[in-house]
Amino acid sequence: MYLSKMRKYIVTLLLLCFYGVSVAGQIKTGPVINVTVDFESARIITGLLAGKKVTDEQLTNAAQAFGSKQLIAKVKGYSGAGEDKFKSTLREIIETGTIKGDDNYNWKLVKANLPQIRLLINKLAADQKSFIADVTRMIETYTPDSINANVRACFLVGGGSLGFVLNDGSIFNVALQKIGNDYEGLRYLVAHELYHSIQDAGRTLRKVSAQKGTPYNAKASWAIAYNVWSEGTATLVGDITRITKPEPFTKVQMEEVNKNLARKRQNFVLIETMLFKAYADTATHVYNELYNIGFTTGYDEAGYYVGYEMAKKLQQFNGAGAIADLIINDPLVMFEEYIKLYKAHPQDNTFIRFDATTEGIIASLAQWKGKI
């Protein structure tokens, strides 16, 4: 049901995920996840793209929609193209049917797939309660009972990222222009992004006492470990390899997964090299460059699949609860638990082991747990 005329495409879904479990005569409740679904930006932009004329006021309204502000911040961050470019290129494609210069907002793809996108938005809007409930069930097993998360899910069109989270971890964004009619693939993508919001909710439960004067090399090394944990566990939660009848969108994603799975050892070496550079080289500050190597599509998101492999092993031996426990612990704990696990199974050749130098770096970083 729509809440108001002005925000008729924003619907609040209170999905209270309680479990009735008897513990010493008491009722134990599970995590609480409240999700607000926002289609406003996608609705406005696809409506404008269906026409051939647009006014300044309409463009301003499109740019001021909450989801559009998220999109503009994301695109500006990697391309420099801000609100002015958002408006000018959107006007150009509406009025001329194409864009002659840089298409930073990917409007040509949105325009080309407009019928499918509008059908997908309508299907999501009609079925949103069950869709979000399905996604929530996917992540419940990997979520600690103490989580109480209020999340805003923005479904967008435009830009180059399939899914992203900006500074506020309680808001995640998913772009629809590449999805086609792959409803199942979208469900797994949303699970991945929603889990990032759950991770953010867990961060607020950690006991962190940030210290002034933390050296750059410790912060940079910790941040690499953080991203391996964050992206690796989210990739496990939204594991598209579980899809048995993949549609075209999922097939493309599976190609990337298979490429990384075929070079697992090399990916581990890459992350180990990054950790060594970040920790041992105290003369240079190159974390941003290291991040781009390990965690962006330019290098096939290799770091995601190192974390994914570690998380799979932890789940295999210790259950999904081990992944849930990581939510409220320092990210270094995942590395410590993984190292402990493969040392407990020295004959198991399916483990990819870190070298002694990497193990030493993780041990040295332990002094910063709960302090970064």
mmCIF file of C-alpha atoms in Angstrom:
data_model
loop_
_atom_site.group_PDB
_atom_site.id
_atom_site.type_symbol
_atom_site.label_atom_id
_atom_site.label_comp_id
_atom_site.label_asym_id
_atom_site.label_seq_id
_atom_site.Cartn_x
_atom_site.Cartn_y
_atom_site.Cartn_z
ATOM 1 C CA MET A 1 0.000 0.000 0.000
ATOM 2 C CA TYR A 2 1.344 3.447 -0.821
ATOM 3 C CA LEU A 3 1.997 5.676 2.178
ATOM 4 C CA SER A 4 1.326 9.085 0.651
ATOM 5 C CA LYS A 5 0.836 10.833 -2.656
ATOM 6 C CA MET A 6 4.290 12.415 -2.542
ATOM 7 C CA ARG A 7 6.053 9.213 -1.571
ATOM 8 C CA LYS A 8 3.732 6.711 -3.138
ATOM 9 C CA TYR A 9 6.579 4.517 -4.321
ATOM 10 C CA ILE A 10 8.154 4.110 -0.899
ATOM 11 C CA VAL A 11 6.766 1.269 1.143
ATOM 12 C CA THR A 12 7.828 0.292 4.633
ATOM 13 C CA LEU A 13 7.930 -3.396 5.297
ATOM 14 C CA LEU A 14 8.379 -4.409 8.890
ATOM 15 C CA LEU A 15 9.820 -7.870 8.678
ATOM 16 C CA LEU A 16 10.178 -8.970 12.269
ATOM 17 C CA CYS A 17 12.250 -12.113 12.126
ATOM 18 C CA PHE A 18 11.657 -13.735 15.487
ATOM 19 C CA TYR A 19 12.481 -17.308 16.423
ATOM 20 C CA GLY A 20 10.770 -19.112 19.276
ATOM 21 C CA VAL A 21 13.517 -21.113 20.904
ATOM 22 C CA SER A 22 13.335 -22.409 24.444
ATOM 23 C CA VAL A 23 16.499 -21.665 26.400
ATOM 24 C CA ALA A 24 16.391 -22.572 30.104
ATOM 25 C CA GLY A 25 12.690 -21.852 30.196
ATOM 26 C CA GLN A 26 13.006 -18.487 28.398
ATOM 27 C CA ILE A 27 11.987 -17.454 24.908
ATOM 28 C CA LYS A 28 14.953 -16.414 22.788
ATOM 29 C CA THR A 29 14.227 -14.043 19.902
ATOM 30 C CA GLY A 30 16.159 -13.809 16.674
ATOM 31 C CA PRO A 31 17.348 -10.780 14.718
ATOM 32 C CA VAL A 32 14.961 -7.951 13.854
ATOM 33 C CA ILE A 33 15.293 -6.583 10.321
ATOM 34 C CA ASN A 34 13.115 -3.669 9.181
ATOM 35 C CA VAL A 35 13.368 -2.889 5.466
ATOM 36 C CA THR A 36 12.049 0.202 3.683
ATOM 37 C CA VAL A 37 11.807 -0.276 -0.088
ATOM 38 C CA ASP A 38 12.304 2.802 -2.290
ATOM 39 C CA PHE A 39 11.450 2.808 -6.011
ATOM 40 C CA GLU A 40 10.978 6.580 -6.361
ATOM 41 C CA SER A 41 14.096 7.438 -8.376
ATOM 42 C CA ALA A 42 13.679 4.481 -10.750
ATOM 43 C CA ARG A 43 10.013 5.300 -11.320
ATOM 44 C CA ILE A 44 10.725 8.962 -12.097
ATOM 45 C CA ILE A 45 13.652 8.319 -14.437
ATOM 46 C CA THR A 46 12.034 5.476 -16.398
ATOM 47 C CA GLY A 47 8.918 7.642 -16.770
ATOM 48 C CA LEU A 48 10.982 10.488 -18.216
ATOM 49 C CA LEU A 49 12.881 8.146 -20.550
ATOM 50 C CA ALA A 50 9.588 6.931 -21.991
ATOM 51 C CA GLY A 51 8.936 10.456 -23.324
ATOM 52 C CA LYS A 52 10.673 12.768 -25.771
ATOM 53 C CA LYS A 53 10.573 16.079 -23.895
ATOM 54 C CA VAL A 54 11.613 17.113 -20.396
ATOM 55 C CA THR A 55 11.523 20.342 -18.391
ATOM 56 C CA ASP A 56 14.124 21.792 -16.040
ATOM 57 C CA GLU A 57 11.736 21.220 -13.158
ATOM 58 C CA GLN A 58 11.328 17.541 -14.046
ATOM 59 C CA LEU A 59 15.094 17.072 -14.219
ATOM 60 C CA THR A 60 15.528 18.772 -10.850
ATOM 61 C CA ASN A 61 12.833 16.560 -9.324
ATOM 62 C CA ALA A 62 14.588 13.487 -10.744
ATOM 63 C CA ALA A 63 17.941 14.563 -9.327
ATOM 64 C CA GLN A 64 16.472 15.344 -5.892
ATOM 65 C CA ALA A 65 14.862 11.934 -5.384
ATOM 66 C CA PHE A 66 16.568 10.131 -2.519
ATOM 67 C CA GLY A 67 17.837 7.261 -4.650
ATOM 68 C CA SER A 68 19.101 9.664 -7.316
ATOM 69 C CA LYS A 69 21.202 11.458 -4.717
ATOM 70 C CA GLN A 70 22.762 8.103 -3.845
ATOM 71 C CA LEU A 71 23.413 7.401 -7.531
ATOM 72 C CA ILE A 72 24.929 10.836 -8.162
ATOM 73 C CA ALA A 73 27.262 10.503 -5.175
ATOM 74 C CA LYS A 74 28.419 7.087 -6.397
ATOM 75 C CA VAL A 75 28.993 8.091 -10.029
ATOM 76 C CA LYS A 76 30.676 11.365 -9.081
ATOM 77 C CA GLY A 77 33.003 9.428 -6.800
ATOM 78 C CA TYR A 78 34.506 7.352 -9.613
ATOM 79 C CA SER A 79 34.013 9.613 -12.650
ATOM 80 C CA GLY A 80 33.644 13.192 -11.411
ATOM 81 C CA ALA A 81 30.254 13.473 -13.142
ATOM 82 C CA GLY A 82 27.914 15.134 -10.639
ATOM 83 C CA GLU A 83 24.352 16.456 -10.690
ATOM 84 C CA ASP A 84 24.898 18.744 -13.697
ATOM 85 C CA LYS A 85 26.065 15.790 -15.791
ATOM 86 C CA PHE A 86 23.198 13.683 -14.448
ATOM 87 C CA LYS A 87 20.710 16.277 -15.719
ATOM 88 C CA SER A 88 22.373 17.207 -19.001
ATOM 89 C CA THR A 89 22.907 13.646 -20.221
ATOM 90 C CA LEU A 90 19.435 12.600 -19.100
ATOM 91 C CA ARG A 91 17.987 15.504 -21.080
ATOM 92 C CA GLU A 92 20.122 14.623 -24.092
ATOM 93 C CA ILE A 93 18.976 11.021 -24.313
ATOM 94 C CA ILE A 94 15.331 11.946 -23.737
ATOM 95 C CA GLU A 95 15.320 14.606 -26.443
ATOM 96 C CA THR A 96 17.736 13.065 -28.990
ATOM 97 C CA GLY A 97 17.600 9.345 -28.227
ATOM 98 C CA THR A 98 21.355 9.069 -27.644
ATOM 99 C CA ILE A 99 24.377 10.598 -25.903
ATOM 100 C CA LYS A 100 27.313 11.772 -28.000
ATOM 101 C CA GLY A 101 29.863 12.236 -25.224
ATOM 102 C CA ASP A 102 30.607 10.268 -22.082
ATOM 103 C CA ASP A 103 27.610 8.313 -20.818
ATOM 104 C CA ASN A 104 28.690 8.287 -17.173
ATOM 105 C CA TYR A 105 25.207 7.434 -15.943
ATOM 106 C CA ASN A 106 24.729 4.591 -18.406
ATOM 107 C CA TRP A 107 21.485 6.131 -19.706
ATOM 108 C CA LYS A 108 21.831 4.445 -23.098
ATOM 109 C CA LEU A 109 21.664 1.009 -21.494
ATOM 110 C CA VAL A 110 18.714 2.079 -19.332
ATOM 111 C CA LYS A 111 16.931 3.407 -22.425
ATOM 112 C CA ALA A 112 17.651 0.235 -24.414
ATOM 113 C CA ASN A 113 16.279 -1.991 -21.636
ATOM 114 C CA LEU A 114 13.418 0.294 -20.623
ATOM 115 C CA PRO A 115 10.510 -2.141 -21.264
ATOM 116 C CA GLN A 116 12.149 -4.925 -19.207
ATOM 117 C CA ILE A 117 13.122 -2.515 -16.438
ATOM 118 C CA ARG A 118 9.594 -1.159 -16.100
ATOM 119 C CA LEU A 119 8.163 -4.672 -16.008
ATOM 120 C CA LEU A 120 10.695 -5.627 -13.324
ATOM 121 C CA ILE A 121 9.867 -2.555 -11.221
ATOM 122 C CA ASN A 122 6.151 -3.317 -11.470
ATOM 123 C CA LYS A 123 6.737 -6.947 -10.494
ATOM 124 C CA LEU A 124 8.865 -5.918 -7.528
ATOM 125 C CA ALA A 125 6.320 -3.321 -6.429
ATOM 126 C CA ALA A 126 3.485 -5.847 -6.595
ATOM 127 C CA ASP A 127 5.450 -8.611 -4.868
ATOM 128 C CA GLN A 128 7.774 -6.619 -2.614
ATOM 129 C CA LYS A 129 6.668 -8.049 0.728
ATOM 130 C CA SER A 130 7.340 -11.657 -0.272
ATOM 131 C CA PHE A 131 10.490 -10.674 -2.190
ATOM 132 C CA ILE A 132 12.063 -8.993 0.836
ATOM 133 C CA ALA A 133 10.844 -11.808 3.102
ATOM 134 C CA ASP A 134 12.595 -14.344 0.831
ATOM 135 C CA VAL A 135 15.814 -12.321 0.911
ATOM 136 C CA THR A 136 15.612 -11.928 4.674
ATOM 137 C CA ARG A 137 15.258 -15.682 5.115
ATOM 138 C CA MET A 138 18.453 -16.136 3.084
ATOM 139 C CA ILE A 139 20.482 -14.090 5.547
ATOM 140 C CA GLU A 140 18.845 -15.080 8.857
ATOM 141 C CA THR A 141 21.154 -18.056 9.397
ATOM 142 C CA TYR A 142 24.170 -15.771 9.023
ATOM 143 C CA THR A 143 22.853 -13.047 11.333
ATOM 144 C CA PRO A 144 23.356 -12.968 15.126
ATOM 145 C CA ASP A 145 20.273 -12.770 17.327
ATOM 146 C CA SER A 146 21.388 -9.423 18.762
ATOM 147 C CA ILE A 147 20.965 -7.569 15.454
ATOM 148 C CA ASN A 148 18.259 -4.908 15.233
ATOM 149 C CA ALA A 149 18.593 -3.310 11.798
ATOM 150 C CA ASN A 150 16.586 -0.588 10.073
ATOM 151 C CA VAL A 151 17.498 -0.672 6.400
ATOM 152 C CA ARG A 152 16.518 1.332 3.336
ATOM 153 C CA ALA A 153 16.692 -0.548 0.020
ATOM 154 C CA CYS A 154 16.878 1.756 -3.012
ATOM 155 C CA PHE A 155 16.156 0.214 -6.405
ATOM 156 C CA LEU A 156 17.739 2.490 -9.005
ATOM 157 C CA VAL A 157 18.427 2.797 -12.708
ATOM 158 C CA GLY A 158 21.688 4.203 -14.030
ATOM 159 C CA GLY A 159 25.380 4.159 -13.211
ATOM 160 C CA GLY A 160 27.982 1.453 -13.557
ATOM 161 C CA SER A 161 27.562 -0.403 -10.263
ATOM 162 C CA LEU A 162 25.147 -3.285 -9.787
ATOM 163 C CA GLY A 163 24.956 -2.718 -6.058
ATOM 164 C CA PHE A 164 26.624 -0.346 -3.650
ATOM 165 C CA VAL A 165 26.611 1.116 -0.164
ATOM 166 C CA LEU A 166 27.877 4.629 0.565
ATOM 167 C CA ASN A 167 28.843 6.076 3.947
ATOM 168 C CA ASP A 168 25.579 5.139 5.659
ATOM 169 C CA GLY A 169 25.586 1.372 5.918
ATOM 170 C CA SER A 170 21.874 1.281 6.696
ATOM 171 C CA ILE A 171 21.151 2.212 3.056
ATOM 172 C CA PHE A 172 21.951 -0.062 0.149
ATOM 173 C CA ASN A 173 21.370 0.514 -3.541
ATOM 174 C CA VAL A 174 20.718 -1.896 -6.405
ATOM 175 C CA ALA A 175 20.671 -0.873 -10.080
ATOM 176 C CA LEU A 176 18.217 -2.685 -12.335
ATOM 177 C CA GLN A 177 19.365 -1.959 -15.905
ATOM 178 C CA LYS A 178 21.447 -5.137 -16.261
ATOM 179 C CA ILE A 179 19.056 -7.536 -14.526
ATOM 180 C CA GLY A 180 16.619 -8.186 -17.380
ATOM 181 C CA ASN A 181 13.910 -10.563 -16.148
ATOM 182 C CA ASP A 182 16.291 -12.449 -13.839
ATOM 183 C CA TYR A 183 14.204 -12.254 -10.670
ATOM 184 C CA GLU A 184 16.158 -15.017 -8.937
ATOM 185 C CA GLY A 185 19.490 -13.387 -9.743
ATOM 186 C CA LEU A 186 18.176 -10.111 -8.350
ATOM 187 C CA ARG A 187 17.181 -11.867 -5.127
ATOM 188 C CA TYR A 188 20.756 -13.062 -4.575
ATOM 189 C CA LEU A 189 22.183 -9.642 -5.457
ATOM 190 C CA VAL A 190 19.861 -7.987 -2.932
ATOM 191 C CA ALA A 191 20.865 -10.572 -0.301
ATOM 192 C CA HIS A 192 24.524 -9.607 -0.801
ATOM 193 C CA GLU A 193 23.788 -5.900 -0.415
ATOM 194 C CA LEU A 194 21.375 -6.354 2.503
ATOM 195 C CA TYR A 195 24.021 -8.356 4.330
ATOM 196 C CA HIS A 196 26.339 -5.343 4.127
ATOM 197 C CA SER A 197 23.693 -3.391 6.025
ATOM 198 C CA ILE A 198 23.530 -6.192 8.594
ATOM 199 C CA GLN A 199 27.313 -5.961 8.926
ATOM 200 C CA ASP A 200 26.967 -2.240 9.562
ATOM 201 C CA ALA A 201 24.370 -2.902 12.261
ATOM 202 C CA GLY A 202 26.788 -5.379 13.836
ATOM 203 C CA ARG A 203 29.553 -2.779 13.822
ATOM 204 C CA THR A 204 27.535 -0.651 16.237
ATOM 205 C CA LEU A 205 27.469 -3.580 18.686
ATOM 206 C CA ARG A 206 31.235 -4.018 18.775
ATOM 207 C CA LYS A 207 33.265 -2.651 21.621
ATOM 208 C CA VAL A 208 35.638 -0.318 19.805
ATOM 209 C CA SER A 209 37.846 2.218 21.528
ATOM 210 C CA ALA A 210 39.561 4.076 18.690
ATOM 211 C CA GLN A 211 43.031 5.270 19.571
ATOM 212 C CA LYS A 212 44.741 8.413 18.345
ATOM 213 C CA GLY A 213 48.040 7.949 16.632
ATOM 214 C CA THR A 214 47.264 4.559 15.089
ATOM 215 C CA PRO A 215 49.957 4.147 12.416
ATOM 216 C CA TYR A 216 48.914 4.277 8.780
ATOM 217 C CA ASN A 217 50.282 0.821 8.008
ATOM 218 C CA ALA A 218 48.128 -0.743 10.738
ATOM 219 C CA LYS A 219 44.993 1.038 9.498
ATOM 220 C CA ALA A 220 45.702 0.125 5.854
ATOM 221 C CA SER A 221 46.358 -3.544 6.646
ATOM 222 C CA TRP A 222 43.280 -3.735 8.876
ATOM 223 C CA ALA A 223 41.159 -2.180 6.105
ATOM 224 C CA ILE A 224 42.262 -4.856 3.636
ATOM 225 C CA ALA A 225 41.314 -7.544 6.163
ATOM 226 C CA TYR A 226 38.005 -5.753 6.753
ATOM 227 C CA ASN A 227 37.111 -5.828 3.059
ATOM 228 C CA VAL A 228 38.091 -9.484 2.693
ATOM 229 C CA TRP A 229 35.714 -10.296 5.571
ATOM 230 C CA SER A 230 32.923 -7.925 4.493
ATOM 231 C CA GLU A 231 32.810 -8.837 0.811
ATOM 232 C CA GLY A 232 33.693 -12.488 1.307
ATOM 233 C CA THR A 233 30.904 -13.238 3.763
ATOM 234 C CA ALA A 234 28.368 -11.190 1.750
ATOM 235 C CA THR A 235 29.347 -13.193 -1.341
ATOM 236 C CA LEU A 236 28.750 -16.418 0.579
ATOM 237 C CA VAL A 237 25.340 -15.226 1.771
ATOM 238 C CA GLY A 238 24.323 -14.219 -1.761
ATOM 239 C CA ASP A 239 26.078 -17.194 -3.367
ATOM 240 C CA ILE A 240 24.777 -17.341 -6.937
ATOM 241 C CA THR A 241 26.341 -20.758 -7.497
ATOM 242 C CA ARG A 242 23.268 -22.094 -5.649
ATOM 243 C CA ILE A 243 21.022 -20.994 -8.532
ATOM 244 C CA THR A 244 20.180 -24.140 -10.510
ATOM 245 C CA LYS A 245 18.508 -22.540 -13.547
ATOM 246 C CA PRO A 246 20.421 -19.320 -14.200
ATOM 247 C CA GLU A 247 19.022 -16.597 -16.461
ATOM 248 C CA PRO A 248 21.329 -14.471 -18.690
ATOM 249 C CA PHE A 249 22.219 -11.970 -15.936
ATOM 250 C CA THR A 250 23.189 -14.735 -13.518
ATOM 251 C CA LYS A 251 25.146 -16.560 -16.228
ATOM 252 C CA VAL A 252 27.306 -13.459 -16.726
ATOM 253 C CA GLN A 253 27.895 -13.227 -12.978
ATOM 254 C CA MET A 254 28.753 -16.936 -12.828
ATOM 255 C CA GLU A 255 31.435 -16.433 -15.470
ATOM 256 C CA GLU A 256 33.164 -14.005 -13.108
ATOM 257 C CA VAL A 257 32.742 -16.388 -10.175
ATOM 258 C CA ASN A 258 34.177 -19.320 -12.135
ATOM 259 C CA LYS A 259 37.115 -17.223 -13.299
ATOM 260 C CA ASN A 260 38.000 -16.478 -9.680
ATOM 261 C CA LEU A 261 37.368 -20.013 -8.453
ATOM 262 C CA ALA A 262 39.799 -21.284 -11.100
ATOM 263 C CA ARG A 263 42.594 -19.139 -9.689
ATOM 264 C CA LYS A 264 41.947 -19.318 -5.957
ATOM 265 C CA ARG A 265 45.584 -19.799 -5.034
ATOM 266 C CA GLN A 266 46.662 -16.816 -7.141
ATOM 267 C CA ASN A 267 43.969 -14.673 -5.531
ATOM 268 C CA PHE A 268 45.261 -15.604 -2.084
ATOM 269 C CA VAL A 269 48.789 -14.638 -3.139
ATOM 270 C CA LEU A 270 47.450 -11.312 -4.409
ATOM 271 C CA ILE A 271 45.806 -10.493 -1.067
ATOM 272 C CA GLU A 272 48.893 -11.659 0.820
ATOM 273 C CA THR A 273 51.028 -9.367 -1.332
ATOM 274 C CA MET A 274 48.671 -6.472 -0.667
ATOM 275 C CA LEU A 275 48.777 -7.108 3.082
ATOM 276 C CA PHE A 276 52.570 -7.249 3.013
ATOM 277 C CA LYS A 277 52.814 -3.980 1.066
ATOM 278 C CA ALA A 278 50.313 -2.241 3.338
ATOM 279 C CA TYR A 279 51.927 -3.462 6.566
ATOM 280 C CA ALA A 280 55.653 -3.505 5.802
ATOM 281 C CA ASP A 281 55.977 -0.374 3.663
ATOM 282 C CA THR A 282 55.693 2.488 6.139
ATOM 283 C CA ALA A 283 57.092 5.051 3.698
ATOM 284 C CA THR A 284 54.187 5.146 1.232
ATOM 285 C CA HIS A 285 50.427 5.583 1.576
ATOM 286 C CA VAL A 286 48.868 3.551 -1.210
ATOM 287 C CA TYR A 287 45.815 1.954 0.410
ATOM 288 C CA ASN A 288 43.413 3.381 -2.203
ATOM 289 C CA GLU A 289 45.436 1.814 -5.012
ATOM 290 C CA LEU A 290 45.589 -1.495 -3.168
ATOM 291 C CA TYR A 291 41.830 -1.408 -2.627
ATOM 292 C CA ASN A 292 41.250 -0.871 -6.355
ATOM 293 C CA ILE A 293 43.424 -3.891 -7.138
ATOM 294 C CA GLY A 294 41.732 -6.247 -4.695
ATOM 295 C CA PHE A 295 38.114 -5.170 -4.547
ATOM 296 C CA THR A 296 36.965 -3.633 -7.836
ATOM 297 C CA THR A 297 35.832 -5.096 -11.132
ATOM 298 C CA GLY A 298 39.017 -3.830 -12.792
ATOM 299 C CA TYR A 299 40.762 -6.877 -11.279
ATOM 300 C CA ASP A 300 37.708 -9.130 -11.064
ATOM 301 C CA GLU A 301 37.100 -8.455 -7.346
ATOM 302 C CA ALA A 302 39.705 -11.032 -6.365
ATOM 303 C CA GLY A 303 39.487 -10.106 -2.689
ATOM 304 C CA TYR A 304 35.808 -11.033 -2.594
ATOM 305 C CA TYR A 305 36.652 -14.612 -3.468
ATOM 306 C CA VAL A 306 39.483 -14.940 -0.972
ATOM 307 C CA GLY A 307 36.990 -14.014 1.739
ATOM 308 C CA TYR A 308 34.375 -16.256 0.155
ATOM 309 C CA GLU A 309 36.748 -19.249 0.256
ATOM 310 C CA MET A 310 37.635 -18.553 3.887
ATOM 311 C CA ALA A 311 33.967 -18.162 4.855
ATOM 312 C CA LYS A 312 33.012 -21.397 3.059
ATOM 313 C CA LYS A 313 35.592 -23.328 5.065
ATOM 314 C CA LEU A 314 34.487 -21.772 8.332
ATOM 315 C CA GLN A 315 30.898 -22.696 7.553
ATOM 316 C CA GLN A 316 31.854 -26.221 6.455
ATOM 317 C CA PHE A 317 33.610 -27.033 9.732
ATOM 318 C CA ASN A 318 31.926 -24.724 12.242
ATOM 319 C CA GLY A 319 28.475 -24.080 10.791
ATOM 320 C CA ALA A 320 26.715 -20.915 9.612
ATOM 321 C CA GLY A 321 26.745 -19.654 13.185
ATOM 322 C CA ALA A 322 30.477 -19.086 12.828
ATOM 323 C CA ILE A 323 29.760 -16.564 10.070
ATOM 324 C CA ALA A 324 27.066 -14.906 12.181
ATOM 325 C CA ASP A 325 29.490 -14.564 15.089
ATOM 326 C CA LEU A 326 31.899 -12.606 12.884
ATOM 327 C CA ILE A 327 29.321 -9.826 12.497
ATOM 328 C CA ILE A 328 29.922 -8.592 16.036
ATOM 329 C CA ASN A 329 33.660 -9.318 16.150
ATOM 330 C CA ASP A 330 36.672 -7.534 14.745
ATOM 331 C CA PRO A 331 37.294 -8.512 11.094
ATOM 332 C CA LEU A 332 40.707 -9.887 12.045
ATOM 333 C CA VAL A 333 38.905 -12.701 13.877
ATOM 334 C CA MET A 334 37.950 -14.246 10.532
ATOM 335 C CA PHE A 335 41.631 -14.547 9.593
ATOM 336 C CA GLU A 336 42.540 -15.900 13.015
ATOM 337 C CA GLU A 337 39.779 -18.504 12.922
ATOM 338 C CA TYR A 338 40.667 -19.549 9.378
ATOM 339 C CA ILE A 339 44.344 -19.977 10.252
ATOM 340 C CA LYS A 340 43.410 -21.928 13.366
ATOM 341 C CA LEU A 341 41.109 -24.142 11.294
ATOM 342 C CA TYR A 342 43.596 -25.144 8.619
ATOM 343 C CA LYS A 343 46.271 -25.788 11.245
ATOM 344 C CA ALA A 344 43.833 -28.137 12.980
ATOM 345 C CA HIS A 345 43.466 -30.064 9.687
ATOM 346 C CA PRO A 346 47.019 -30.368 8.334
ATOM 347 C CA GLN A 347 46.147 -33.279 6.038
ATOM 348 C CA ASP A 348 43.245 -31.493 4.326
ATOM 349 C CA ASN A 349 44.608 -30.353 0.968
ATOM 350 C CA THR A 350 41.440 -28.465 0.065
ATOM 351 C CA PHE A 351 42.542 -25.579 2.301
ATOM 352 C CA ILE A 352 44.477 -22.710 0.764
ATOM 353 C CA ARG A 353 46.951 -21.739 3.460
ATOM 354 C CA PHE A 354 48.562 -18.381 4.087
ATOM 355 C CA ASP A 355 52.331 -18.252 4.195
ATOM 356 C CA ALA A 356 54.233 -17.676 7.436
ATOM 357 C CA THR A 357 54.747 -13.981 6.666
ATOM 358 C CA THR A 358 51.006 -13.363 6.327
ATOM 359 C CA GLU A 359 50.292 -15.306 9.508
ATOM 360 C CA GLY A 360 52.859 -13.095 11.239
ATOM 361 C CA ILE A 361 51.175 -9.923 9.953
ATOM 362 C CA ILE A 362 47.785 -11.087 11.242
ATOM 363 C CA ALA A 363 49.338 -11.900 14.606
ATOM 364 C CA SER A 364 50.972 -8.461 14.746
ATOM 365 C CA LEU A 365 47.705 -6.742 13.872
ATOM 366 C CA ALA A 366 45.968 -8.444 16.805
ATOM 367 C CA GLN A 367 47.072 -5.585 19.079
ATOM 368 C CA TRP A 368 44.731 -3.290 17.091
ATOM 369 C CA LYS A 369 41.620 -5.404 17.465
ATOM 370 C CA GLY A 370 38.835 -3.257 18.817
ATOM 371 C CA LYS A 371 40.919 -0.110 18.336
ATOM 372 C CA ILE A 372 40.349 0.733 14.652
#
